[in-house]
C-alpha cells in the first residue's frame, strides 16, 4: 500500500488481511492467517472484505504490484495468445514422452481470456436480438393485459 493515510486508517489486523488476501484472493483463509477468530471466520472475512477502506487498500496494493511487475492488459493478452498457440500446437511443445498433444482446456481458457480483452463481435448480434425479442414479447403481453380487463368481460 503506497497511500500512507489509508494505511494509517486500517487496524493492524486489517493490514495483515490485505497482505494475506493478495496471496490467494481467498477471504476466509486470509482472515484466518490474519488472526481472526476461527469460530466466526466466514462472517469476519465477509465483513472485512466489504469494508470500504480494506477494499481501497486491496485495490491500491494490486495496482502497486502490477506496476512493480509491469503486468498490464497487454502482458496478459500476449501471454494468452502464446498459450493458445502452444495449446493448438502452432508452436510445438513435447510432453514427457516426446509427443505433441492438443491441449483443449488450455486453448479454451486462453480464447476466453483473449475474448475478454479484444472487441470480438461474434455473439453480439445474437445477444442483442435475444434481448430485443424478450422486450417485444413483454410489451405485447402488457398491451394485451391493458386491452382486456375483467370488468370489460361481457355478461352471459
PDB file of C-alpha atoms in Angstrom:
ATOM      1  CA  UNK A   1       0.000   0.000   0.000  1.00  0.00           C
ATOM      2  CA  UNK A   2       1.539   3.255  -1.026  1.00  0.00           C
ATOM      3  CA  UNK A   3      -1.046   5.684   0.375  1.00  0.00           C
ATOM      4  CA  UNK A   4       0.218   6.375   3.915  1.00  0.00           C
ATOM      5  CA  UNK A   5      -3.071   7.968   5.039  1.00  0.00           C
ATOM      6  CA  UNK A   6      -5.025   4.891   4.011  1.00  0.00           C
ATOM      7  CA  UNK A   7      -2.547   2.607   5.698  1.00  0.00           C
ATOM      8  CA  UNK A   8      -2.903   4.543   8.962  1.00  0.00           C
ATOM      9  CA  UNK A   9      -6.696   4.221   8.885  1.00  0.00           C
ATOM     10  CA  UNK A  10      -6.577   0.415   8.893  1.00  0.00           C
ATOM     11  CA  UNK A  11      -6.150  -1.679  12.014  1.00  0.00           C
ATOM     12  CA  UNK A  12      -3.107  -3.945  12.195  1.00  0.00           C
ATOM     13  CA  UNK A  13      -5.338  -6.970  11.599  1.00  0.00           C
ATOM     14  CA  UNK A  14      -6.919  -5.314   8.533  1.00  0.00           C
ATOM     15  CA  UNK A  15      -3.454  -4.514   7.143  1.00  0.00           C
ATOM     16  CA  UNK A  16      -2.484  -8.142   7.635  1.00  0.00           C
ATOM     17  CA  UNK A  17      -5.741  -9.251   5.969  1.00  0.00           C
ATOM     18  CA  UNK A  18      -4.922  -7.129   2.908  1.00  0.00           C
ATOM     19  CA  UNK A  19      -1.433  -8.644   2.684  1.00  0.00           C
ATOM     20  CA  UNK A  20      -2.801 -12.169   3.042  1.00  0.00           C
ATOM     21  CA  UNK A  21      -5.655 -11.562   0.606  1.00  0.00           C
ATOM     22  CA  UNK A  22      -3.181 -10.683  -2.154  1.00  0.00           C
ATOM     23  CA  UNK A  23      -1.689 -14.176  -1.871  1.00  0.00           C
ATOM     24  CA  UNK A  24      -4.700 -16.200  -2.985  1.00  0.00           C
ATOM     25  CA  UNK A  25      -7.760 -13.874  -3.021  1.00  0.00           C
ATOM     26  CA  UNK A  26      -9.464 -16.187  -0.521  1.00  0.00           C
ATOM     27  CA  UNK A  27     -11.122 -14.028   2.131  1.00  0.00           C
ATOM     28  CA  UNK A  28     -11.722 -16.860   4.604  1.00  0.00           C
ATOM     29  CA  UNK A  29      -8.145 -18.117   4.503  1.00  0.00           C
ATOM     30  CA  UNK A  30      -6.832 -14.558   4.598  1.00  0.00           C
ATOM     31  CA  UNK A  31      -8.874 -13.825   7.713  1.00  0.00           C
ATOM     32  CA  UNK A  32      -7.541 -16.975   9.388  1.00  0.00           C
ATOM     33  CA  UNK A  33      -3.945 -16.102   8.558  1.00  0.00           C
ATOM     34  CA  UNK A  34      -4.528 -12.510   9.701  1.00  0.00           C
ATOM     35  CA  UNK A  35      -5.557 -13.739  13.142  1.00  0.00           C
ATOM     36  CA  UNK A  36      -9.351 -13.524  13.129  1.00  0.00           C
ATOM     37  CA  UNK A  37     -11.222 -15.988  15.354  1.00  0.00           C
ATOM     38  CA  UNK A  38     -11.854 -19.348  13.654  1.00  0.00           C
ATOM     39  CA  UNK A  39     -15.257 -19.544  15.372  1.00  0.00           C
ATOM     40  CA  UNK A  40     -16.759 -16.775  13.223  1.00  0.00           C
ATOM     41  CA  UNK A  41     -14.268 -16.723  10.380  1.00  0.00           C
ATOM     42  CA  UNK A  42     -16.739 -16.504   7.480  1.00  0.00           C
ATOM     43  CA  UNK A  43     -18.537 -13.537   8.996  1.00  0.00           C
ATOM     44  CA  UNK A  44     -15.257 -11.814   9.873  1.00  0.00           C
ATOM     45  CA  UNK A  45     -13.881 -12.431   6.389  1.00  0.00           C
ATOM     46  CA  UNK A  46     -17.011 -11.087   4.731  1.00  0.00           C
ATOM     47  CA  UNK A  47     -17.211  -8.035   6.984  1.00  0.00           C
ATOM     48  CA  UNK A  48     -13.515  -7.237   6.495  1.00  0.00           C
ATOM     49  CA  UNK A  49     -13.606  -7.724   2.736  1.00  0.00           C
ATOM     50  CA  UNK A  50     -16.681  -5.475   2.436  1.00  0.00           C
ATOM     51  CA  UNK A  51     -15.077  -2.674   4.448  1.00  0.00           C
ATOM     52  CA  UNK A  52     -14.553   0.249   2.006  1.00  0.00           C
ATOM     53  CA  UNK A  53     -11.132   1.085   3.454  1.00  0.00           C
ATOM     54  CA  UNK A  54      -9.994  -2.531   3.118  1.00  0.00           C
ATOM     55  CA  UNK A  55     -11.338  -2.665  -0.460  1.00  0.00           C
ATOM     56  CA  UNK A  56      -9.452   0.509  -1.311  1.00  0.00           C
ATOM     57  CA  UNK A  57      -6.280  -0.865   0.278  1.00  0.00           C
ATOM     58  CA  UNK A  58      -6.601  -4.103  -1.710  1.00  0.00           C
ATOM     59  CA  UNK A  59      -7.106  -2.216  -4.977  1.00  0.00           C
ATOM     60  CA  UNK A  60      -4.141   0.048  -4.212  1.00  0.00           C
ATOM     61  CA  UNK A  61      -1.933  -2.926  -3.336  1.00  0.00           C
ATOM     62  CA  UNK A  62      -2.957  -4.731  -6.532  1.00  0.00           C
ATOM     63  CA  UNK A  63      -2.196  -1.610  -8.602  1.00  0.00           C
ATOM     64  CA  UNK A  64       1.176  -1.206  -6.876  1.00  0.00           C
ATOM     65  CA  UNK A  65       2.047  -4.846  -7.533  1.00  0.00           C
ATOM     66  CA  UNK A  66       1.001  -4.631 -11.193  1.00  0.00           C
ATOM     67  CA  UNK A  67       3.131  -1.547 -11.668  1.00  0.00           C
ATOM     68  CA  UNK A  68       6.094  -3.146  -9.911  1.00  0.00           C
ATOM     69  CA  UNK A  69       5.836  -6.296 -12.014  1.00  0.00           C
ATOM     70  CA  UNK A  70       4.886  -4.390 -15.155  1.00  0.00           C
ATOM     71  CA  UNK A  71       1.818  -6.569 -15.592  1.00  0.00           C
ATOM     72  CA  UNK A  72      -0.935  -4.936 -17.568  1.00  0.00           C
ATOM     73  CA  UNK A  73      -3.600  -5.911 -20.096  1.00  0.00           C
ATOM     74  CA  UNK A  74      -1.004  -6.164 -22.888  1.00  0.00           C
ATOM     75  CA  UNK A  75       1.095  -8.566 -20.843  1.00  0.00           C
ATOM     76  CA  UNK A  76      -1.923 -10.767 -20.069  1.00  0.00           C
ATOM     77  CA  UNK A  77      -3.131 -10.726 -23.658  1.00  0.00           C
ATOM     78  CA  UNK A  78       0.304 -11.603 -25.066  1.00  0.00           C
ATOM     79  CA  UNK A  79       0.548 -14.483 -22.607  1.00  0.00           C
ATOM     80  CA  UNK A  80      -2.920 -15.744 -23.512  1.00  0.00           C
ATOM     81  CA  UNK A  81      -2.095 -15.654 -27.236  1.00  0.00           C
ATOM     82  CA  UNK A  82       1.171 -17.536 -26.600  1.00  0.00           C
ATOM     83  CA  UNK A  83      -0.685 -20.125 -24.509  1.00  0.00           C
ATOM     84  CA  UNK A  84      -3.317 -20.570 -27.217  1.00  0.00           C
ATOM     85  CA  UNK A  85      -0.645 -21.037 -29.901  1.00  0.00           C
ATOM     86  CA  UNK A  86       1.104 -23.685 -27.810  1.00  0.00           C
ATOM     87  CA  UNK A  87      -2.133 -25.489 -26.969  1.00  0.00           C
ATOM     88  CA  UNK A  88      -3.073 -25.545 -30.649  1.00  0.00           C
ATOM     89  CA  UNK A  89       0.418 -26.906 -31.419  1.00  0.00           C
ATOM     90  CA  UNK A  90       1.274 -23.977 -33.647  1.00  0.00           C
ATOM     91  CA  UNK A  91       4.389 -23.732 -31.506  1.00  0.00           C
ATOM     92  CA  UNK A  92       5.149 -27.407 -30.819  1.00  0.00           C
ATOM     93  CA  UNK A  93       5.667 -28.420 -27.211  1.00  0.00           C
ATOM     94  CA  UNK A  94       6.524 -32.007 -26.423  1.00  0.00           C
ATOM     95  CA  UNK A  95       5.228 -33.747 -23.318  1.00  0.00           C
ATOM     96  CA  UNK A  96       7.334 -36.085 -21.162  1.00  0.00           C
ATOM     97  CA  UNK A  97       7.031 -38.848 -23.790  1.00  0.00           C
ATOM     98  CA  UNK A  98       8.154 -36.541 -26.596  1.00  0.00           C
ATOM     99  CA  UNK A  99       4.673 -36.485 -28.139  1.00  0.00           C
ATOM    100  CA  UNK A 100       2.709 -33.450 -29.199  1.00  0.00           C
ATOM    101  CA  UNK A 101      -0.809 -33.320 -27.822  1.00  0.00           C
ATOM    102  CA  UNK A 102      -3.696 -30.933 -28.325  1.00  0.00           C
ATOM    103  CA  UNK A 103      -4.499 -29.149 -25.050  1.00  0.00           C
ATOM    104  CA  UNK A 104      -8.199 -28.280 -25.397  1.00  0.00           C
ATOM    105  CA  UNK A 105      -8.589 -26.996 -21.835  1.00  0.00           C
ATOM    106  CA  UNK A 106      -5.733 -24.537 -22.131  1.00  0.00           C
ATOM    107  CA  UNK A 107      -6.805 -23.449 -25.611  1.00  0.00           C
ATOM    108  CA  UNK A 108     -10.366 -22.789 -24.456  1.00  0.00           C
ATOM    109  CA  UNK A 109      -9.273 -20.823 -21.410  1.00  0.00           C
ATOM    110  CA  UNK A 110      -6.807 -18.795 -23.472  1.00  0.00           C
ATOM    111  CA  UNK A 111      -9.514 -17.930 -26.000  1.00  0.00           C
ATOM    112  CA  UNK A 112     -11.814 -16.881 -23.165  1.00  0.00           C
ATOM    113  CA  UNK A 113      -9.146 -14.520 -21.813  1.00  0.00           C
ATOM    114  CA  UNK A 114      -8.394 -13.162 -25.276  1.00  0.00           C
ATOM    115  CA  UNK A 115     -12.104 -12.631 -25.938  1.00  0.00           C
ATOM    116  CA  UNK A 116     -12.434 -10.524 -22.820  1.00  0.00           C
ATOM    117  CA  UNK A 117      -9.593  -8.260 -23.896  1.00  0.00           C
ATOM    118  CA  UNK A 118     -10.472  -7.681 -27.531  1.00  0.00           C
ATOM    119  CA  UNK A 119     -13.645  -6.500 -29.177  1.00  0.00           C
ATOM    120  CA  UNK A 120     -14.990  -9.766 -30.561  1.00  0.00           C
ATOM    121  CA  UNK A 121     -18.428  -9.171 -32.052  1.00  0.00           C
ATOM    122  CA  UNK A 122     -19.178 -12.806 -32.904  1.00  0.00           C
ATOM    123  CA  UNK A 123     -22.006 -13.191 -30.412  1.00  0.00           C
ATOM    124  CA  UNK A 124     -23.133  -9.594 -30.043  1.00  0.00           C
ATOM    125  CA  UNK A 125     -25.869  -9.733 -32.690  1.00  0.00           C
ATOM    126  CA  UNK A 126     -27.417 -12.856 -31.177  1.00  0.00           C
ATOM    127  CA  UNK A 127     -27.384 -11.378 -27.675  1.00  0.00           C
ATOM    128  CA  UNK A 128     -28.893  -8.081 -28.824  1.00  0.00           C
ATOM    129  CA  UNK A 129     -31.594  -9.881 -30.782  1.00  0.00           C
ATOM    130  CA  UNK A 130     -32.420 -12.104 -27.840  1.00  0.00           C
ATOM    131  CA  UNK A 131     -32.805  -9.130 -25.517  1.00  0.00           C
ATOM    132  CA  UNK A 132     -34.799  -7.206 -28.121  1.00  0.00           C
ATOM    133  CA  UNK A 133     -37.147 -10.155 -28.701  1.00  0.00           C
ATOM    134  CA  UNK A 134     -37.696 -10.540 -24.958  1.00  0.00           C
ATOM    135  CA  UNK A 135     -38.591  -6.851 -24.627  1.00  0.00           C
ATOM    136  CA  UNK A 136     -41.007  -7.017 -27.561  1.00  0.00           C
ATOM    137  CA  UNK A 137     -42.705 -10.090 -26.071  1.00  0.00           C
ATOM    138  CA  UNK A 138     -43.107  -8.385 -22.699  1.00  0.00           C
ATOM    139  CA  UNK A 139     -44.527  -5.237 -24.288  1.00  0.00           C
ATOM    140  CA  UNK A 140     -47.047  -7.257 -26.300  1.00  0.00           C
ATOM    141  CA  UNK A 141     -48.191  -9.180 -23.214  1.00  0.00           C
ATOM    142  CA  UNK A 142     -48.550  -5.895 -21.337  1.00  0.00           C
ATOM    143  CA  UNK A 143     -50.661  -4.394 -24.124  1.00  0.00           C
ATOM    144  CA  UNK A 144     -52.952  -7.416 -24.120  1.00  0.00           C
ATOM    145  CA  UNK A 145     -53.459  -7.067 -20.363  1.00  0.00           C
ATOM    146  CA  UNK A 146     -54.336  -3.389 -20.754  1.00  0.00           C
ATOM    147  CA  UNK A 147     -56.814  -4.066 -23.557  1.00  0.00           C
ATOM    148  CA  UNK A 148     -58.617  -6.851 -21.694  1.00  0.00           C
ATOM    149  CA  UNK A 149     -59.816  -6.001 -18.205  1.00  0.00           C
ATOM    150  CA  UNK A 150     -62.029  -8.390 -16.183  1.00  0.00           C
ATOM    151  CA  UNK A 151     -64.654  -5.651 -15.729  1.00  0.00           C
ATOM    152  CA  UNK A 152     -64.907  -5.379 -19.529  1.00  0.00           C
ATOM    153  CA  UNK A 153     -65.927  -9.035 -19.714  1.00  0.00           C
ATOM    154  CA  UNK A 154     -69.434  -9.310 -21.259  1.00  0.00           C
ATOM    155  CA  UNK A 155     -72.199 -10.867 -19.124  1.00  0.00           C
ATOM    156  CA  UNK A 156     -73.620 -14.156 -20.285  1.00  0.00           C
TER     157      UNK A 156
END
